[in-house]
XYZ file of C-alpha atoms in Angstrom:
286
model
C -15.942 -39.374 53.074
C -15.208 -42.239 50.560
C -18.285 -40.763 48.241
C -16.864 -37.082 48.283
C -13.093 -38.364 47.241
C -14.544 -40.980 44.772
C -16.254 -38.036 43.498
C -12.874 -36.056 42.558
C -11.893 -37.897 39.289
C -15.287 -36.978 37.825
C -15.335 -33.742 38.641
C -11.834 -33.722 37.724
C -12.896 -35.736 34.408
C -15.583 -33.324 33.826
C -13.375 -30.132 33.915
C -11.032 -31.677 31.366
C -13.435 -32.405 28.767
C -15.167 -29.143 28.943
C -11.658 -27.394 28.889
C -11.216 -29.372 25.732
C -14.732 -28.347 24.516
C -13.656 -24.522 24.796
C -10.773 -24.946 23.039
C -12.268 -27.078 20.219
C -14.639 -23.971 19.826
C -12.323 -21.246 19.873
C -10.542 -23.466 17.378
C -13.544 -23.445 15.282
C -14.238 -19.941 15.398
C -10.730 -18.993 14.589
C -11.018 -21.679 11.709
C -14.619 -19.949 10.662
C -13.013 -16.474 10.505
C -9.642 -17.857 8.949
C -12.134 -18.957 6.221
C -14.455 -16.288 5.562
C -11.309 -13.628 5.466
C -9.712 -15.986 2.706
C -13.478 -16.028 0.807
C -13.460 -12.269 1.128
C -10.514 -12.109 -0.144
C -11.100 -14.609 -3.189
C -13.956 -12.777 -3.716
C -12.312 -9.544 -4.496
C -9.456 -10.884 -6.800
C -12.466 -12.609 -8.660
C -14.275 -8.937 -8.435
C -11.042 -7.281 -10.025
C -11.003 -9.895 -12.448
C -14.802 -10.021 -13.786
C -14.220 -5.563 -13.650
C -11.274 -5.961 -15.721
C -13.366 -8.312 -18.242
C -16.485 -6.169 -18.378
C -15.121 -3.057 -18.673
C -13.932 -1.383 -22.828
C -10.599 -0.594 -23.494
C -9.813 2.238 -22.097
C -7.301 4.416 -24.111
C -5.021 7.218 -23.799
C -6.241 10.457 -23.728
C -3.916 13.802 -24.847
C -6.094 14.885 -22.055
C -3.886 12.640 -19.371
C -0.915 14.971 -19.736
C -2.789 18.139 -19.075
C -2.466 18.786 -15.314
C -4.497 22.270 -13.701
C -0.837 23.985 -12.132
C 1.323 24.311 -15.693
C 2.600 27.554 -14.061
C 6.398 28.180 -15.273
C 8.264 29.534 -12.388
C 12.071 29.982 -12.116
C 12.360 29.052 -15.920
C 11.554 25.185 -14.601
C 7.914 23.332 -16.522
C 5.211 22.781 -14.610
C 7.411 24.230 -11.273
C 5.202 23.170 -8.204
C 4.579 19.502 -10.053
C 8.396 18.875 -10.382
C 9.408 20.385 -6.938
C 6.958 18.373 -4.936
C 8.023 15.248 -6.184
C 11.209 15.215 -4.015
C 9.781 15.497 -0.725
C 9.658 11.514 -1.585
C 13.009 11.769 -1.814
C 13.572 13.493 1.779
C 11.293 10.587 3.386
C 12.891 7.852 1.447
C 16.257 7.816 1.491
C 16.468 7.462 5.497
C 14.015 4.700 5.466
C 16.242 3.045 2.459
C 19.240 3.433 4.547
C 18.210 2.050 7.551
C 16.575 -0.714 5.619
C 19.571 -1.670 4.130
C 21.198 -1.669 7.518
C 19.542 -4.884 8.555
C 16.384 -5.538 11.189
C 18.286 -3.876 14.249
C 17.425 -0.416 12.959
C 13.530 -1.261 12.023
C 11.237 -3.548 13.945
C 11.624 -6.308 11.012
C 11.485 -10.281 12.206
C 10.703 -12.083 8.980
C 13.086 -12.225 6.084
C 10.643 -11.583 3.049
C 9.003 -8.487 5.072
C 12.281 -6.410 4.962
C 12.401 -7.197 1.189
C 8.468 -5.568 1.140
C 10.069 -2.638 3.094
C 13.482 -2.060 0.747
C 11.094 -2.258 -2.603
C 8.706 0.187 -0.789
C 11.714 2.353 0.042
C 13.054 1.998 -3.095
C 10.093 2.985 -4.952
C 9.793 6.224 -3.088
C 13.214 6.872 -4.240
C 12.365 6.530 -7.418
C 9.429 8.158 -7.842
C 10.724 11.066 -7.292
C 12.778 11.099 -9.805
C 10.719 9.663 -11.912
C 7.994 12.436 -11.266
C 9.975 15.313 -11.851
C 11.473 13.642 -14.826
C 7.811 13.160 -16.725
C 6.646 16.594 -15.295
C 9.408 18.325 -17.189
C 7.786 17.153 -20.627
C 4.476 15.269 -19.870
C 4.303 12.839 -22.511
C 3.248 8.786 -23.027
C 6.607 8.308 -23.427
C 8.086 9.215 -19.982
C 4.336 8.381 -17.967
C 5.918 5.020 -17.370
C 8.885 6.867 -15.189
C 6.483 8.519 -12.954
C 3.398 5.340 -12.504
C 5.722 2.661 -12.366
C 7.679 3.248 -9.262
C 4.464 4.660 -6.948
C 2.568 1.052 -8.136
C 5.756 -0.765 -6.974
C 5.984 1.452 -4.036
C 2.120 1.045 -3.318
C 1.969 -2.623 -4.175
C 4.988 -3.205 -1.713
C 3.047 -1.290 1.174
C -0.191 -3.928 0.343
C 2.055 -6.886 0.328
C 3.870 -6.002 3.463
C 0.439 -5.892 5.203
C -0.217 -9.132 3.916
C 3.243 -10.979 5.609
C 2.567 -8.760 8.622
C -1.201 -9.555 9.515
C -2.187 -12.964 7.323
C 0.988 -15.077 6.570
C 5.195 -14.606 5.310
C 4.366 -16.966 2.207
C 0.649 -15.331 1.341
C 2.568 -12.148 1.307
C 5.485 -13.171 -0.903
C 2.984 -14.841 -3.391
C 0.739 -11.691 -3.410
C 4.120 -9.128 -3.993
C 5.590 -11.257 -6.750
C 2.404 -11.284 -8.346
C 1.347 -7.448 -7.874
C 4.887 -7.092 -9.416
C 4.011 -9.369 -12.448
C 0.885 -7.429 -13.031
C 2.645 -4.012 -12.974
C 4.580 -5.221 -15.805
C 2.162 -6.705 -17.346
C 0.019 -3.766 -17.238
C 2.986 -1.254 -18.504
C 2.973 -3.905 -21.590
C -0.402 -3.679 -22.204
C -0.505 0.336 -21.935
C 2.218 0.888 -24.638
C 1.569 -2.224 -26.609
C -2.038 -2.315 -26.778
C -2.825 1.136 -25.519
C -4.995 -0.279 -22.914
C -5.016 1.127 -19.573
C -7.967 -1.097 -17.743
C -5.577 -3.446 -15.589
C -2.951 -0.227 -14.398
C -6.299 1.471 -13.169
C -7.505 -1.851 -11.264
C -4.218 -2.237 -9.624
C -3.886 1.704 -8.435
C -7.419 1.029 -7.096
C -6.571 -2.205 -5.332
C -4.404 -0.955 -2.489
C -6.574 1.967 -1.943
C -9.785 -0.665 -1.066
C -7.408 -3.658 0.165
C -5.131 -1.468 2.310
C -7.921 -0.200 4.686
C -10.059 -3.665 4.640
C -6.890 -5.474 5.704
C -6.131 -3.501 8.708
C -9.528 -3.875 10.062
C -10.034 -7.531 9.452
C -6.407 -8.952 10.443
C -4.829 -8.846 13.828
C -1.580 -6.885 14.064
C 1.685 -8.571 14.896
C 3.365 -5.561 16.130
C 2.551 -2.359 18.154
C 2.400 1.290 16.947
C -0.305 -0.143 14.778
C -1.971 2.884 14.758
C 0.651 4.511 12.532
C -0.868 2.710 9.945
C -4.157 3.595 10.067
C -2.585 7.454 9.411
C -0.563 6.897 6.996
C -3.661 5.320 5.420
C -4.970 7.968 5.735
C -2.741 10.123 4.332
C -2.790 7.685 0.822
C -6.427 8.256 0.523
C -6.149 11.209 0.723
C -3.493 11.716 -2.089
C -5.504 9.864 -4.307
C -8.578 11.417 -3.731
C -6.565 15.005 -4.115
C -5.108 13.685 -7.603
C -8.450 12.646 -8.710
C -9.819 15.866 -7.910
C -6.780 17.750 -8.994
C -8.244 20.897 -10.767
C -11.476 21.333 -8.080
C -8.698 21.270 -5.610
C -6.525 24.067 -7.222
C -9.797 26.467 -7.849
C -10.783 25.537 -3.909
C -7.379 27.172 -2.708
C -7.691 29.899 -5.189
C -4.973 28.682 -7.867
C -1.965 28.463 -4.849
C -1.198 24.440 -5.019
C -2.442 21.575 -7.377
C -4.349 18.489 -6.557
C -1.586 16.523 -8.296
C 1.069 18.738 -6.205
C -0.612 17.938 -2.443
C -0.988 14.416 -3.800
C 3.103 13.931 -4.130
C 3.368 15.808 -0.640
C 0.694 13.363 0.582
C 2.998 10.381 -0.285
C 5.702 11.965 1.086
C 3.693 11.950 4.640
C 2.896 8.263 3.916
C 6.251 7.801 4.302
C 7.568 9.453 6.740
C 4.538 8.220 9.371
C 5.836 4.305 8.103
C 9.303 5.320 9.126
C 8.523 6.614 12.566
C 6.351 3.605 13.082
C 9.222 0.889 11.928
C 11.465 3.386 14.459
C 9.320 2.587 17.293
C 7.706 -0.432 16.841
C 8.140 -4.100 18.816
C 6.633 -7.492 18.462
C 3.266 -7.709 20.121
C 1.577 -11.123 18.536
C 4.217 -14.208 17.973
C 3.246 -16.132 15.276
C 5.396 -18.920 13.469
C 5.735 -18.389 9.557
C-alpha cells in the first residue's frame, strides 16, 4: 500500500513533464512553420525584386489602347467597355456604405482591417468611373484613371488577407507599402515611360492572393467566400489577358476586357456577402 501511493507523485511527475514536452513541440512546430511562411514570403518580395532588375524597360505601346470590342453603339465609344465598368459601381457602393457604418454591419474586429476594407471599397468606386472615363478616349493620358484605382482596390484585398490570416501590423506595413509602390510605379510610367514595376504589382496579388489562403489559418468563418471570389479575379485577369481570343471564342458578342470588369464586379459582390455573414472563428491578439 505505502509503495503504490509513494508511487503517485512520479507518475504524477512523469505526466507533467511529458505534458510539457508536447507542448514544447507543438510550440516548435508552430515556430518551424511561422518561419518557413515568413522565408516564403521573403523569398518572393526578393523574387519580385531580382524580376524587376533583370527584366528591359518595358515601354508603351500605341498598341495598349487598342482593345478587340471598339463597337460604337448608342452614339457612346467603345459601348460594352464603358457600360461594364459600372457594375463596380452596383457592388461597391453598398459595401462602401456599410463600411462606413462601423464593424456592426461587417464582421470587422481590428481597426486597420476596416481601413483595408473602405480603400478596397473605395477603389471599386472608383474604378468605375475611372474605366468608363479612359474607355471614352483611350489614351496614356487618362490610363492612369482606369489602373490606378483596381491596383489600390487589388492591393487593399492582398493586404486585408495579410491582417486577417498573418498579423494587424504585417498587414498595415504591407498596404502602406503596396500603396507607395503604386505611386511610385504611376511616376515611373509617365516619367520614365517604364512600365516593369506596375506589371509586377498587378501580378503580385494574383500569385500572393491564392498562396496566402492556403498557407495561413483563417480567423473568421465563411472562408470559403474567398476562395470564389478568388476565383472570380483570376479569372478576370486571365479574360483581359486573353481579351481578343475571348471575343472571337463567343463569336464577337462580349470582350475579354468587358467580362474582365464584370468579373470584378463578382469579386465584389461574393466579399460583401461574406463580410454580411461572417463571425470570429480563431481569436488571436494583435
Amino acid at each position: 500500500m505505502h509503495l503504490a501511493a509513494a508511487d503517485h507523485p512520479h507518475r504524477g511527475g512523469g505526466g507533467r513533464a511529458a505534458l510539457g514536452l508536447g507542448l514544447g513541440h507543438l510550440a516548435a512546430a508552430a515556430l518551424r512553420r511561422e518561419h518557413r511562411r515568413r522565408a516564403l514570403a521573403g523569398g518572393a518580395v526578393l523574387a519580385s525584386a531580382l524580376l524587376l532588375v533583370a527584366t528591359p524597360r518595358l515601354r508603351h505601346s500605341p498598341a495598349l489602347h487598342l482593345f478587340a470590342d471598339m463597337r460604337n453603339l448608342l452614339g457612346v465609344p467603345n459601348t460594352l467597355n464603358v457600360l461594364t465598368a459600372y457594375p463596380l459601381l452596383l457592388a461597391g457602393v453598398p459595401g462602401l456604405v456599410l463600411c462606413l457604418c462601423g464593424s456592426g454591419c461587417f464582421g470587422i474586429s481590428l481597426r486597420w482591417e476596416a481601413l483595408g476594407w473602405f480603400l478596397f471599397y473605395a477603389g471599386n468606386v472608383a474604378a468605375a468611373f475611372g474605366s468608363a472615363y479612359y474607355h471614352l478616349k483611350p489614351d496614356d493620358d487618362r490610363l492612369i484613371w482606369d489602373r490606378l484605382p483596381m491596383m489600390i482596390s487589388a492591393s487593399s484585398m492582398l493586404s486585408i488577407l495579410v491582417i486577417e490570416r498573418v498579423d494587424e501590423r504585417a498587414g498595415l506595413s504591407c498596404l502602406l507599402s503596396l500603396l507607395s509602390l503604386i505611386l511610385v510605379s504611376s511616376a515611373c510610367e509617365r516619367v520614365l515611360d517604364d512600365m516593369r514595376l506596375w506589371v509586377v504589382l498587378n501580378s503580385a496579388p494574383c500569385i500572393a492572393i491564392p498562396a496566402m489562403l492556403f498557407l495561413f489559418p483563417p480567423k473568421y468563418t465563411h472562408s470559403r467566400f474567398w476562395f470564389l471570389a478568388t476565383g472570380f479575379y483570376l479569372l478576370a485577369r486571365f479574360e483581359g489577358l486573353a481579351d481578343r481570343k475571348v471575343y472571337s471564342v463567343n463569336r464577337y458578342f462580349i470582350s475579354g476586357h468587358s467580362l474582365e470588369h464584370l468579373c470584378f464586379a463578382m469579386v465584389t459582390l461574393i466579399l460583401t456577402v461574406m463580410l454580411s455573414f461572417r463571425n470570429v472563428k480563431i481569436v488571436r491578439d494583435s
